[in-house]
mmCIF file of N, CA and C in Angstrom:
data_model
loop_
_atom_site.group_PDB
_atom_site.id
_atom_site.type_symbol
_atom_site.label_atom_id
_atom_site.label_comp_id
_atom_site.label_asym_id
_atom_site.label_seq_id
_atom_site.Cartn_x
_atom_site.Cartn_y
_atom_site.Cartn_z
ATOM 1 N N UNK A 1 0.092 20.198 -5.994
ATOM 2 C CA UNK A 1 0.937 19.262 -6.876
ATOM 3 C C UNK A 1 0.747 19.535 -8.183
ATOM 4 N N UNK A 2 1.919 19.779 -8.863
ATOM 5 C CA UNK A 2 1.764 20.000 -10.441
ATOM 6 C C UNK A 2 2.467 18.991 -11.268
ATOM 7 N N UNK A 3 1.925 18.453 -12.285
ATOM 8 C CA UNK A 3 2.719 17.538 -13.141
ATOM 9 C C UNK A 3 3.619 18.144 -14.230
ATOM 10 N N UNK A 4 4.316 17.302 -14.656
ATOM 11 C CA UNK A 4 5.445 17.790 -15.721
ATOM 12 C C UNK A 4 4.626 18.519 -16.763
ATOM 13 N N UNK A 5 3.437 18.245 -16.881
ATOM 14 C CA UNK A 5 2.767 18.879 -18.141
ATOM 15 C C UNK A 5 1.995 20.150 -17.822
ATOM 16 N N UNK A 6 2.283 20.582 -16.472
ATOM 17 C CA UNK A 6 1.767 21.712 -16.066
ATOM 18 C C UNK A 6 0.314 21.774 -15.569
ATOM 19 N N UNK A 7 -0.044 20.656 -15.054
ATOM 20 C CA UNK A 7 -1.405 20.481 -14.710
ATOM 21 C C UNK A 7 -1.625 20.530 -13.151
ATOM 22 N N UNK A 8 -2.620 21.208 -12.701
ATOM 23 C CA UNK A 8 -2.973 21.289 -11.256
ATOM 24 C C UNK A 8 -4.299 20.862 -10.982
ATOM 25 N N UNK A 9 -4.455 19.849 -9.886
ATOM 26 C CA UNK A 9 -5.837 19.250 -9.601
ATOM 27 C C UNK A 9 -6.596 20.077 -8.611
ATOM 28 N N UNK A 10 -6.952 21.342 -8.874
ATOM 29 C CA UNK A 10 -7.498 22.204 -7.960
ATOM 30 C C UNK A 10 -8.917 22.012 -7.879
ATOM 31 N N UNK A 11 -9.649 22.165 -9.022
ATOM 32 C CA UNK A 11 -11.200 21.952 -9.011
ATOM 33 C C UNK A 11 -11.670 21.210 -10.105
ATOM 34 N N UNK A 12 -13.052 20.977 -10.160
ATOM 35 C CA UNK A 12 -13.639 20.054 -11.342
ATOM 36 C C UNK A 12 -13.232 20.505 -12.580
ATOM 37 N N UNK A 13 -13.357 21.991 -12.755
ATOM 38 C CA UNK A 13 -12.963 22.554 -14.121
ATOM 39 C C UNK A 13 -11.601 22.351 -14.360
ATOM 40 N N UNK A 14 -10.794 22.363 -13.415
ATOM 41 C CA UNK A 14 -9.228 22.194 -13.649
ATOM 42 C C UNK A 14 -8.941 20.700 -14.062
ATOM 43 N N UNK A 15 -9.733 19.745 -13.534
ATOM 44 C CA UNK A 15 -9.629 18.433 -13.973
ATOM 45 C C UNK A 15 -9.858 18.228 -15.303
ATOM 46 N N UNK A 16 -11.067 18.791 -15.828
ATOM 47 C CA UNK A 16 -11.322 18.746 -17.243
ATOM 48 C C UNK A 16 -10.297 19.374 -18.102
ATOM 49 N N UNK A 17 -9.738 20.532 -17.603
ATOM 50 C CA UNK A 17 -8.877 21.308 -18.397
ATOM 51 C C UNK A 17 -7.377 20.511 -18.424
ATOM 52 N N UNK A 18 -7.145 19.812 -17.287
ATOM 53 C CA UNK A 18 -5.908 18.927 -17.311
ATOM 54 C C UNK A 18 -6.131 17.754 -18.112
ATOM 55 N N UNK A 19 -7.160 17.242 -18.296
ATOM 56 C CA UNK A 19 -7.344 16.152 -19.451
ATOM 57 C C UNK A 19 -7.228 16.689 -20.933
ATOM 58 N N UNK A 20 -7.657 17.831 -20.974
ATOM 59 C CA UNK A 20 -7.592 18.351 -22.198
ATOM 60 C C UNK A 20 -6.127 18.792 -22.773
ATOM 61 N N UNK A 21 -5.467 19.522 -21.735
ATOM 62 C CA UNK A 21 -3.965 19.482 -21.985
ATOM 63 C C UNK A 21 -3.263 18.378 -22.035
ATOM 64 N N UNK A 22 -3.568 17.223 -21.434
ATOM 65 C CA UNK A 22 -2.908 15.967 -21.533
ATOM 66 C C UNK A 22 -3.191 15.363 -22.938
ATOM 67 N N UNK A 23 -4.174 15.630 -23.494
ATOM 68 C CA UNK A 23 -4.548 15.103 -24.793
ATOM 69 C C UNK A 23 -3.592 14.959 -25.874
ATOM 70 N N UNK A 24 -2.814 16.073 -26.146
ATOM 71 C CA UNK A 24 -1.821 15.797 -27.256
ATOM 72 C C UNK A 24 -0.668 14.614 -26.915
ATOM 73 N N UNK A 25 -0.284 14.815 -25.615
ATOM 74 C CA UNK A 25 0.710 13.588 -25.274
ATOM 75 C C UNK A 25 0.003 12.336 -25.308
ATOM 76 N N UNK A 26 -1.231 12.339 -24.822
ATOM 77 C CA UNK A 26 -1.899 10.978 -24.945
ATOM 78 C C UNK A 26 -2.080 10.592 -26.326
ATOM 79 N N UNK A 27 -2.405 11.239 -27.280
ATOM 80 C CA UNK A 27 -2.426 10.873 -28.650
ATOM 81 C C UNK A 27 -1.088 10.337 -29.120
ATOM 82 N N UNK A 28 -0.095 11.215 -28.854
ATOM 83 C CA UNK A 28 1.313 10.814 -29.194
ATOM 84 C C UNK A 28 1.704 9.585 -28.933
ATOM 85 N N UNK A 29 1.238 9.115 -27.573
ATOM 86 C CA UNK A 29 1.628 7.896 -27.027
ATOM 87 C C UNK A 29 0.631 6.668 -27.235
ATOM 88 N N UNK A 30 -0.343 7.021 -28.111
ATOM 89 C CA UNK A 30 -1.530 5.934 -28.414
ATOM 90 C C UNK A 30 -0.938 4.738 -28.971
ATOM 91 N N UNK A 31 0.009 4.783 -29.984
ATOM 92 C CA UNK A 31 0.467 3.721 -30.355
ATOM 93 C C UNK A 31 1.366 2.842 -29.383
ATOM 94 N N UNK A 32 2.186 3.465 -28.660
ATOM 95 C CA UNK A 32 2.974 2.811 -27.508
ATOM 96 C C UNK A 32 1.728 2.170 -26.460
ATOM 97 N N UNK A 33 0.924 2.791 -26.222
ATOM 98 C CA UNK A 33 -0.214 2.272 -25.276
ATOM 99 C C UNK A 33 -0.772 0.780 -25.925
ATOM 100 N N UNK A 34 -1.073 0.908 -27.149
ATOM 101 C CA UNK A 34 -1.609 -0.146 -27.800
ATOM 102 C C UNK A 34 -0.586 -1.168 -27.985
ATOM 103 N N UNK A 35 0.684 -0.901 -28.432
ATOM 104 C CA UNK A 35 1.662 -1.935 -28.655
ATOM 105 C C UNK A 35 1.996 -2.619 -27.187
ATOM 106 N N UNK A 36 2.129 -1.822 -26.279
ATOM 107 C CA UNK A 36 2.509 -2.275 -25.029
ATOM 108 C C UNK A 36 1.370 -2.833 -24.148
ATOM 109 N N UNK A 37 0.280 -2.683 -24.451
ATOM 110 C CA UNK A 37 -1.126 -3.054 -23.858
ATOM 111 C C UNK A 37 -1.271 -2.546 -22.376
ATOM 112 N N UNK A 38 -0.774 -1.390 -22.145
ATOM 113 C CA UNK A 38 -0.714 -0.728 -20.937
ATOM 114 C C UNK A 38 -0.386 0.888 -21.080
ATOM 115 N N UNK A 39 -0.898 1.607 -20.073
ATOM 116 C CA UNK A 39 -0.420 2.981 -20.281
ATOM 117 C C UNK A 39 1.120 3.140 -20.004
ATOM 118 N N UNK A 40 1.757 4.058 -20.673
ATOM 119 C CA UNK A 40 3.118 4.291 -20.461
ATOM 120 C C UNK A 40 3.299 4.842 -19.158
ATOM 121 N N UNK A 41 4.334 4.510 -18.424
ATOM 122 C CA UNK A 41 4.560 5.130 -17.158
ATOM 123 C C UNK A 41 4.414 6.615 -17.101
ATOM 124 N N UNK A 42 4.917 7.370 -18.251
ATOM 125 C CA UNK A 42 4.834 8.720 -18.166
ATOM 126 C C UNK A 42 3.222 9.384 -18.036
ATOM 127 N N UNK A 43 2.356 8.585 -18.660
ATOM 128 C CA UNK A 43 0.962 8.978 -18.606
ATOM 129 C C UNK A 43 0.397 8.641 -17.216
ATOM 130 N N UNK A 44 0.842 7.459 -16.696
ATOM 131 C CA UNK A 44 0.296 7.036 -15.285
ATOM 132 C C UNK A 44 0.686 8.026 -14.353
ATOM 133 N N UNK A 45 2.030 8.589 -14.359
ATOM 134 C CA UNK A 45 2.307 9.729 -13.574
ATOM 135 C C UNK A 45 1.600 10.953 -13.791
ATOM 136 N N UNK A 46 1.359 11.374 -15.029
ATOM 137 C CA UNK A 46 0.685 12.625 -15.342
ATOM 138 C C UNK A 46 -0.852 12.412 -14.938
ATOM 139 N N UNK A 47 -1.409 11.319 -15.099
ATOM 140 C CA UNK A 47 -2.776 11.201 -14.625
ATOM 141 C C UNK A 47 -2.819 11.244 -13.137
ATOM 142 N N UNK A 48 -2.004 10.603 -12.563
ATOM 143 C CA UNK A 48 -1.926 10.559 -11.111
ATOM 144 C C UNK A 48 -1.723 12.035 -10.533
ATOM 145 N N UNK A 49 -0.756 12.817 -11.148
ATOM 146 C CA UNK A 49 -0.408 14.131 -10.684
ATOM 147 C C UNK A 49 -1.536 14.963 -10.800
ATOM 148 N N UNK A 50 -2.351 14.842 -11.911
ATOM 149 C CA UNK A 50 -3.465 15.609 -12.192
ATOM 150 C C UNK A 50 -4.671 15.359 -11.455
ATOM 151 N N UNK A 51 -4.722 14.184 -10.661
ATOM 152 C CA UNK A 51 -5.603 13.903 -9.814
ATOM 153 C C UNK A 51 -6.783 12.913 -10.584
ATOM 154 N N UNK A 52 -6.486 12.596 -11.810
ATOM 155 C CA UNK A 52 -7.500 11.925 -12.560
ATOM 156 C C UNK A 52 -7.848 10.565 -11.925
ATOM 157 N N UNK A 53 -6.853 9.903 -11.532
ATOM 158 C CA UNK A 53 -7.092 8.518 -11.007
ATOM 159 C C UNK A 53 -7.838 8.565 -9.365
ATOM 160 N N UNK A 54 -7.875 9.740 -8.857
ATOM 161 C CA UNK A 54 -8.501 9.827 -7.586
ATOM 162 C C UNK A 54 -9.839 10.819 -7.583
ATOM 163 N N UNK A 55 -10.419 10.794 -8.826
ATOM 164 C CA UNK A 55 -11.565 11.622 -8.898
ATOM 165 C C UNK A 55 -12.766 11.162 -8.058
ATOM 166 N N UNK A 56 -12.954 9.885 -7.734
ATOM 167 C CA UNK A 56 -13.985 9.206 -7.077
ATOM 168 C C UNK A 56 -13.549 8.896 -5.655
ATOM 169 N N UNK A 57 -12.414 9.239 -5.270
ATOM 170 C CA UNK A 57 -11.939 9.146 -3.834
ATOM 171 C C UNK A 57 -12.474 10.178 -3.010
ATOM 172 N N UNK A 58 -13.152 9.937 -1.905
ATOM 173 C CA UNK A 58 -13.430 10.961 -1.119
ATOM 174 C C UNK A 58 -12.632 12.015 -0.717
ATOM 175 N N UNK A 59 -12.850 13.341 -0.419
ATOM 176 C CA UNK A 59 -12.045 14.493 -0.216
ATOM 177 C C UNK A 59 -11.336 14.132 1.140
ATOM 178 N N UNK A 60 -11.988 13.666 2.135
ATOM 179 C CA UNK A 60 -11.062 13.324 3.380
ATOM 180 C C UNK A 60 -9.932 12.364 3.170
ATOM 181 N N UNK A 61 -10.069 11.655 2.161
ATOM 182 C CA UNK A 61 -8.697 10.777 1.847
ATOM 183 C C UNK A 61 -7.900 11.536 0.785
ATOM 184 N N UNK A 62 -8.071 12.703 0.439
ATOM 185 C CA UNK A 62 -7.219 13.443 -0.468
ATOM 186 C C UNK A 62 -7.709 13.315 -1.849
ATOM 187 N N UNK A 63 -8.858 12.651 -2.070
ATOM 188 C CA UNK A 63 -9.360 12.629 -3.494
ATOM 189 C C UNK A 63 -10.209 13.843 -3.896
ATOM 190 N N UNK A 64 -10.678 13.655 -5.124
ATOM 191 C CA UNK A 64 -11.515 14.792 -5.682
ATOM 192 C C UNK A 64 -13.043 14.650 -5.467
ATOM 193 N N UNK A 65 -13.565 13.567 -5.179
ATOM 194 C CA UNK A 65 -14.873 13.286 -4.805
ATOM 195 C C UNK A 65 -15.914 14.128 -5.885
ATOM 196 N N UNK A 66 -15.442 14.008 -7.184
ATOM 197 C CA UNK A 66 -16.142 14.917 -8.146
ATOM 198 C C UNK A 66 -17.570 14.369 -8.496
ATOM 199 N N UNK A 67 -18.184 15.135 -8.903
ATOM 200 C CA UNK A 67 -19.684 14.957 -9.477
ATOM 201 C C UNK A 67 -19.566 14.057 -10.976
ATOM 202 N N UNK A 68 -20.537 13.385 -11.212
ATOM 203 C CA UNK A 68 -20.571 12.364 -12.563
ATOM 204 C C UNK A 68 -20.236 13.440 -13.736
ATOM 205 N N UNK A 69 -20.762 14.520 -13.761
ATOM 206 C CA UNK A 69 -20.404 15.382 -14.965
ATOM 207 C C UNK A 69 -19.076 15.596 -15.199
ATOM 208 N N UNK A 70 -18.257 15.982 -14.082
ATOM 209 C CA UNK A 70 -16.873 16.066 -14.101
ATOM 210 C C UNK A 70 -16.118 14.733 -14.600
ATOM 211 N N UNK A 71 -16.486 13.702 -13.896
ATOM 212 C CA UNK A 71 -15.929 12.405 -14.257
ATOM 213 C C UNK A 71 -16.089 12.040 -15.903
ATOM 214 N N UNK A 72 -17.369 12.326 -16.329
ATOM 215 C CA UNK A 72 -17.522 12.021 -17.697
ATOM 216 C C UNK A 72 -16.865 13.054 -18.572
ATOM 217 N N UNK A 73 -16.717 14.415 -18.221
ATOM 218 C CA UNK A 73 -16.077 15.459 -18.921
ATOM 219 C C UNK A 73 -14.468 15.005 -19.159
ATOM 220 N N UNK A 74 -13.931 14.608 -18.004
ATOM 221 C CA UNK A 74 -12.480 14.282 -18.082
ATOM 222 C C UNK A 74 -12.291 13.138 -18.880
ATOM 223 N N UNK A 75 -13.253 12.106 -18.743
ATOM 224 C CA UNK A 75 -13.046 10.859 -19.604
ATOM 225 C C UNK A 75 -13.313 11.125 -21.176
ATOM 226 N N UNK A 76 -14.202 12.109 -21.343
ATOM 227 C CA UNK A 76 -14.453 12.432 -22.782
ATOM 228 C C UNK A 76 -13.245 13.157 -23.398
ATOM 229 N N UNK A 77 -12.510 13.969 -22.597
ATOM 230 C CA UNK A 77 -11.393 14.783 -23.161
ATOM 231 C C UNK A 77 -10.278 13.656 -23.401
ATOM 232 N N UNK A 78 -10.107 12.825 -22.457
ATOM 233 C CA UNK A 78 -9.006 11.705 -22.684
ATOM 234 C C UNK A 78 -9.425 10.854 -24.011
ATOM 235 N N UNK A 79 -10.574 10.487 -24.095
ATOM 236 C CA UNK A 79 -10.951 9.572 -25.075
ATOM 237 C C UNK A 79 -10.980 10.229 -26.459
ATOM 238 N N UNK A 80 -11.080 11.583 -26.517
ATOM 239 C CA UNK A 80 -10.806 12.222 -27.718
ATOM 240 C C UNK A 80 -9.348 11.992 -28.328
ATOM 241 N N UNK A 81 -8.530 11.748 -27.331
ATOM 242 C CA UNK A 81 -7.098 11.608 -27.675
ATOM 243 C C UNK A 81 -6.728 10.032 -27.843
ATOM 244 N N UNK A 82 -7.292 9.296 -27.050
ATOM 245 C CA UNK A 82 -7.098 7.787 -27.082
ATOM 246 C C UNK A 82 -8.067 7.180 -26.231
ATOM 247 N N UNK A 83 -9.007 6.214 -26.775
ATOM 248 C CA UNK A 83 -9.998 5.622 -26.040
ATOM 249 C C UNK A 83 -9.417 4.568 -24.896
ATOM 250 N N UNK A 84 -8.352 4.051 -25.307
ATOM 251 C CA UNK A 84 -7.735 3.165 -24.278
ATOM 252 C C UNK A 84 -7.172 3.855 -23.100
ATOM 253 N N UNK A 85 -6.642 4.969 -23.262
ATOM 254 C CA UNK A 85 -6.185 5.791 -22.002
ATOM 255 C C UNK A 85 -7.420 6.173 -21.220
ATOM 256 N N UNK A 86 -8.495 6.550 -21.965
ATOM 257 C CA UNK A 86 -9.687 7.016 -20.992
ATOM 258 C C UNK A 86 -10.313 5.764 -20.233
ATOM 259 N N UNK A 87 -10.300 4.571 -20.959
ATOM 260 C CA UNK A 87 -10.736 3.424 -20.243
ATOM 261 C C UNK A 87 -9.981 3.018 -19.081
ATOM 262 N N UNK A 88 -8.604 3.167 -19.247
ATOM 263 C CA UNK A 88 -7.862 3.077 -17.834
ATOM 264 C C UNK A 88 -8.248 3.972 -16.948
ATOM 265 N N UNK A 89 -8.075 5.265 -17.238
ATOM 266 C CA UNK A 89 -8.431 6.313 -16.339
ATOM 267 C C UNK A 89 -9.821 6.083 -15.766
ATOM 268 N N UNK A 90 -10.724 5.597 -16.543
ATOM 269 C CA UNK A 90 -12.183 5.204 -15.963
ATOM 270 C C UNK A 90 -12.112 4.184 -14.903
ATOM 271 N N UNK A 91 -11.405 3.158 -15.230
ATOM 272 C CA UNK A 91 -11.285 2.010 -14.302
ATOM 273 C C UNK A 91 -10.583 2.460 -12.927
ATOM 274 N N UNK A 92 -9.648 3.307 -13.053
ATOM 275 C CA UNK A 92 -8.928 3.556 -11.900
ATOM 276 C C UNK A 92 -9.749 4.695 -11.037
ATOM 277 N N UNK A 93 -10.453 5.555 -11.782
ATOM 278 C CA UNK A 93 -11.013 6.586 -10.981
ATOM 279 C C UNK A 93 -12.253 5.986 -10.302
ATOM 280 N N UNK A 94 -12.985 5.145 -11.056
ATOM 281 C CA UNK A 94 -14.352 4.677 -10.459
ATOM 282 C C UNK A 94 -13.959 3.565 -9.440
ATOM 283 N N UNK A 95 -12.810 2.957 -9.369
ATOM 284 C CA UNK A 95 -12.362 1.959 -8.465
ATOM 285 C C UNK A 95 -12.157 2.696 -7.122
ATOM 286 N N UNK A 96 -11.809 4.009 -6.963
ATOM 287 C CA UNK A 96 -11.524 4.745 -5.845
ATOM 288 C C UNK A 96 -12.856 4.905 -4.990
ATOM 289 N N UNK A 97 -13.902 4.485 -5.629
ATOM 290 C CA UNK A 97 -15.469 4.678 -4.811
ATOM 291 C C UNK A 97 -15.247 3.771 -3.690
ATOM 292 N N UNK A 98 -14.676 2.365 -3.954
ATOM 293 C CA UNK A 98 -14.523 1.486 -2.706
ATOM 294 C C UNK A 98 -14.116 2.138 -1.510
ATOM 295 N N UNK A 99 -13.163 3.117 -1.655
ATOM 296 C CA UNK A 99 -12.537 3.630 -0.511
ATOM 297 C C UNK A 99 -13.606 4.229 0.608
ATOM 298 N N UNK A 100 -14.763 4.661 0.049
ATOM 299 C CA UNK A 100 -15.849 5.204 0.799
ATOM 300 C C UNK A 100 -16.542 4.226 1.644
ATOM 301 N N UNK A 101 -16.289 2.940 1.302
ATOM 302 C CA UNK A 101 -17.045 1.936 1.947
ATOM 303 C C UNK A 101 -16.089 1.029 2.974
ATOM 304 N N UNK A 102 -14.932 1.360 2.964
ATOM 305 C CA UNK A 102 -13.829 0.765 3.911
ATOM 306 C C UNK A 102 -14.013 1.420 5.229
ATOM 307 N N UNK A 103 -13.521 0.674 6.189
ATOM 308 C CA UNK A 103 -13.360 1.210 7.547
ATOM 309 C C UNK A 103 -12.324 2.345 7.456
ATOM 310 N N UNK A 104 -12.296 3.485 8.233
ATOM 311 C CA UNK A 104 -11.435 4.552 8.114
ATOM 312 C C UNK A 104 -9.793 4.256 8.116
ATOM 313 N N UNK A 105 -9.513 3.394 9.082
ATOM 314 C CA UNK A 105 -8.151 2.944 9.101
ATOM 315 C C UNK A 105 -7.688 2.354 7.769
ATOM 316 N N UNK A 106 -8.498 1.312 7.247
ATOM 317 C CA UNK A 106 -7.983 0.597 6.062
ATOM 318 C C UNK A 106 -8.144 1.649 4.924
ATOM 319 N N UNK A 107 -9.163 2.586 4.700
ATOM 320 C CA UNK A 107 -9.151 3.508 3.656
ATOM 321 C C UNK A 107 -7.903 4.420 3.699
ATOM 322 N N UNK A 108 -7.729 4.781 4.860
ATOM 323 C CA UNK A 108 -6.315 5.651 4.959
ATOM 324 C C UNK A 108 -5.005 4.912 4.680
ATOM 325 N N UNK A 109 -5.041 3.625 5.086
ATOM 326 C CA UNK A 109 -3.851 2.856 4.675
ATOM 327 C C UNK A 109 -3.715 2.692 3.192
ATOM 328 N N UNK A 110 -4.828 2.459 2.535
ATOM 329 C CA UNK A 110 -4.740 2.192 1.120
ATOM 330 C C UNK A 110 -4.823 3.481 0.224
ATOM 331 N N UNK A 111 -5.465 4.386 0.523
ATOM 332 C CA UNK A 111 -5.804 5.685 -0.266
ATOM 333 C C UNK A 111 -5.071 6.966 0.299
ATOM 334 N N UNK A 112 -4.343 6.701 1.459
ATOM 335 C CA UNK A 112 -3.793 7.887 2.086
ATOM 336 C C UNK A 112 -2.649 8.560 1.289
ATOM 337 N N UNK A 113 -2.123 7.770 0.269
ATOM 338 C CA UNK A 113 -1.024 8.587 -0.196
ATOM 339 C C UNK A 113 -1.520 8.883 -1.695
ATOM 340 N N UNK A 114 -1.122 10.073 -2.197
ATOM 341 C CA UNK A 114 -1.665 10.706 -3.309
ATOM 342 C C UNK A 114 -1.240 9.828 -4.739
ATOM 343 N N UNK A 115 -0.241 9.153 -4.579
ATOM 344 C CA UNK A 115 0.333 8.235 -5.725
ATOM 345 C C UNK A 115 -0.365 6.899 -6.025
ATOM 346 N N UNK A 116 -1.323 6.491 -5.010
ATOM 347 C CA UNK A 116 -1.888 5.198 -5.174
ATOM 348 C C UNK A 116 -2.946 5.171 -6.227
ATOM 349 N N UNK A 117 -2.729 4.116 -7.100
ATOM 350 C CA UNK A 117 -3.681 3.994 -8.113
ATOM 351 C C UNK A 117 -4.319 2.618 -7.971
ATOM 352 N N UNK A 118 -5.596 2.617 -8.050
ATOM 353 C CA UNK A 118 -6.374 1.279 -7.793
ATOM 354 C C UNK A 118 -7.080 0.994 -9.042
ATOM 355 N N UNK A 119 -7.419 -0.340 -9.196
ATOM 356 C CA UNK A 119 -8.200 -0.729 -10.279
ATOM 357 C C UNK A 119 -8.960 -2.054 -9.911
ATOM 358 N N UNK A 120 -10.136 -2.093 -10.565
ATOM 359 C CA UNK A 120 -10.858 -3.301 -10.141
ATOM 360 C C UNK A 120 -12.216 -3.090 -10.950
ATOM 361 N N UNK A 121 -13.141 -4.289 -10.716
ATOM 362 C CA UNK A 121 -14.459 -4.221 -11.471
ATOM 363 C C UNK A 121 -15.402 -4.539 -10.370
ATOM 364 N N UNK A 122 -16.505 -3.754 -10.238
ATOM 365 C CA UNK A 122 -17.635 -4.116 -9.409
ATOM 366 C C UNK A 122 -18.832 -4.663 -10.267
ATOM 367 N N UNK A 123 -18.827 -6.007 -9.970
ATOM 368 C CA UNK A 123 -19.910 -6.651 -10.784
ATOM 369 C C UNK A 123 -20.676 -7.667 -9.810
ATOM 370 N N UNK A 124 -21.662 -6.987 -9.057
ATOM 371 C CA UNK A 124 -22.584 -7.855 -8.235
ATOM 372 C C UNK A 124 -22.801 -9.098 -8.616
ATOM 373 N N UNK A 125 -22.712 -10.290 -7.879
ATOM 374 C CA UNK A 125 -23.005 -11.533 -8.391
ATOM 375 C C UNK A 125 -24.389 -12.138 -7.578
ATOM 376 N N UNK A 126 -24.832 -11.524 -6.688
ATOM 377 C CA UNK A 126 -25.988 -11.899 -5.768
ATOM 378 C C UNK A 126 -27.285 -11.695 -6.616
ATOM 379 N N UNK A 127 -28.281 -12.293 -6.095
ATOM 380 C CA UNK A 127 -29.719 -12.085 -6.428
ATOM 381 C C UNK A 127 -30.507 -11.293 -5.415
ATOM 382 N N UNK A 128 -31.194 -10.385 -5.994
ATOM 383 C CA UNK A 128 -32.131 -9.584 -5.010
ATOM 384 C C UNK A 128 -33.370 -10.462 -4.885
ATOM 385 N N UNK A 129 -33.808 -10.442 -3.597
ATOM 386 C CA UNK A 129 -35.076 -11.206 -3.265
ATOM 387 C C UNK A 129 -36.011 -10.251 -2.431
ATOM 388 N N UNK A 130 -37.422 -10.342 -2.820
ATOM 389 C CA UNK A 130 -38.103 -9.484 -2.063
ATOM 390 C C UNK A 130 -38.239 -9.859 -0.505
#
């Protein structure tokens, strides 16, 4: 799959390069992102097509299952262009981790399509006891 901006989600290095190539457009749309308080649909599509939102989804579900260095490298590249866009990418990418903890059928139902974008916050509320 290739995005309108010519990005292909093949390897960890290509994800970082994809983020780098997206940078100028992310920067151009930063005021729109700020004004509308959301990523423009164009960037959502481009991030999804580049595999940015699925970096932490396991490979068997079609995700990137990238290492931490790749995740950080992609987010750094996006943040150079617009911190808000990088934050959105981080929330969506790291939320994909939950897919690894779901039963297989549920994980495939939710994350089986390449255009699925998820978002959430993982903040444990319990207390550890010895």
